[in-house]
Amino acid sequence: MDKTRSALRFKQVSTQELPNWCGGCGDFNILFALKGAVAELDIPLENVVLVSGIGCGSKTPHFIKTYGFEGLHGRILPVATGVKLANKDLTVIAIGGDGDGYGIGAGHLFHTLRRNFDMTYIVQNNAVYGLTKGQTSPTSEKGFKSNSTPSGALEDATNPMVLGITTGATYVARGYAYDVDHLKKLIIGAVEHKGFSLLDVFQPCTTYNKIQTVAWYKQHLKKLEDDTSFDSKNKQEALKRAMQWGETIWYGKFYQERKSTYEEGLPQIAKASLLNQMRENQNIDISPLMNKFK
Ligand code: SF4
């Protein structure tokens, strides 16, 4: 897509609403990358649905001119699954925080990963519960001090990349909010991938996480795409890189494979979406209803 069309699409994708996140919050850049990706993907905006939960970043659907659904805390994936089952032709992008996805919604995540629905799940991972004022989350470092663990977290942090690779996601990637162009490419890759894409995004929370700061990320992060010996089709190698957590922490696309999706295996919707079947079988005209929302 040429630059002029891309800029025009970016404008079309943006709503009038403005986020009121704290200064320096990584959510701004994730939003920017997501808008850029949706603009470049050139999918009709009425065919894109953003599903979010509860959290600072879960306000994202308000700022992009697609369909959106802001649901309950931890229930992003059941809603996204429902949308996909009703109309598999839609591009479904689920988006929410680490507390929402890896804490409250962890049970849903596990089963959605292994089902391999054709959808994208972006996790705004700041390793803390931001909206509820700074409690320890499943991705907080061991020893992390917060309102909920004043003496320091006792558990090891969960590793979403390892979880994604070993539990069945077929596109597993980690982005960084302060590498926006790279993040945009990862989002485009995730949406274009046929199957379930787990895209965890490191994002500094400038208010409640004083450990994983921009300086901390700068010191530790290395991009997989800069290492030409790395092959994202090699599961063992992907796992090895994903497990590395110390001086070097890798980000980029860890793993991708093509496997049949849940929708392809489900006879009721394998050939046509439920919506289209309903329209064809009952000759239902939904245009009066749709006109109400214009
Ligand atoms: Fe962003 Fe943290 Fe502020 Fe929430 S509390 S808006 S995550 S910086």
PDB file of C-alpha atoms and ligand atoms in Angstrom, residues 21-22 25 27 56 126 130 203 205-208, ligand 1:
ATOM      1  CA  TRP A  21      -3.677   6.861  29.746  1.00  0.00           C
ATOM      2  CA  CYS A  22      -0.755   8.076  31.893  1.00  0.00           C
ATOM      3  CA  CYS A  25       2.151   4.330  28.962  1.00  0.00           C
ATOM      4  CA  ASP A  27      -0.798   1.430  25.514  1.00  0.00           C
ATOM      5  CA  CYS A  56      -6.394   0.344  31.044  1.00  0.00           C
ATOM      6  CA  ASN A 126       2.909  -4.546  31.692  1.00  0.00           C
ATOM      7  CA  GLY A 130      -2.755  -1.010  36.266  1.00  0.00           C
ATOM      8  CA  GLN A 203       4.481  -2.357  27.591  1.00  0.00           C
ATOM      9  CA  CYS A 205       3.402   0.902  33.012  1.00  0.00           C
ATOM     10  CA  THR A 206       5.010   4.157  34.053  1.00  0.00           C
ATOM     11  CA  THR A 207       2.829   4.497  37.151  1.00  0.00           C
ATOM     12  CA  TYR A 208       2.912   1.087  38.838  1.00  0.00           C
TER      13      TYR A 208
HETATM   14 FE1  SF4 B   1      -0.797   2.807  31.504  1.00  0.00          FE
HETATM   15 FE2  SF4 B   1      -0.102   1.941  33.921  1.00  0.00          FE
HETATM   16 FE3  SF4 B   1      -1.239   4.322  33.653  1.00  0.00          FE
HETATM   17 FE4  SF4 B   1      -2.667   2.123  33.243  1.00  0.00          FE
HETATM   18  S1  SF4 B   1      -1.752   2.767  35.179  1.00  0.00           S
HETATM   19  S2  SF4 B   1      -2.678   3.954  31.960  1.00  0.00           S
HETATM   20  S3  SF4 B   1      -1.149   0.752  32.315  1.00  0.00           S
HETATM   21  S4  SF4 B   1       0.759   3.691  32.831  1.00  0.00           S
END
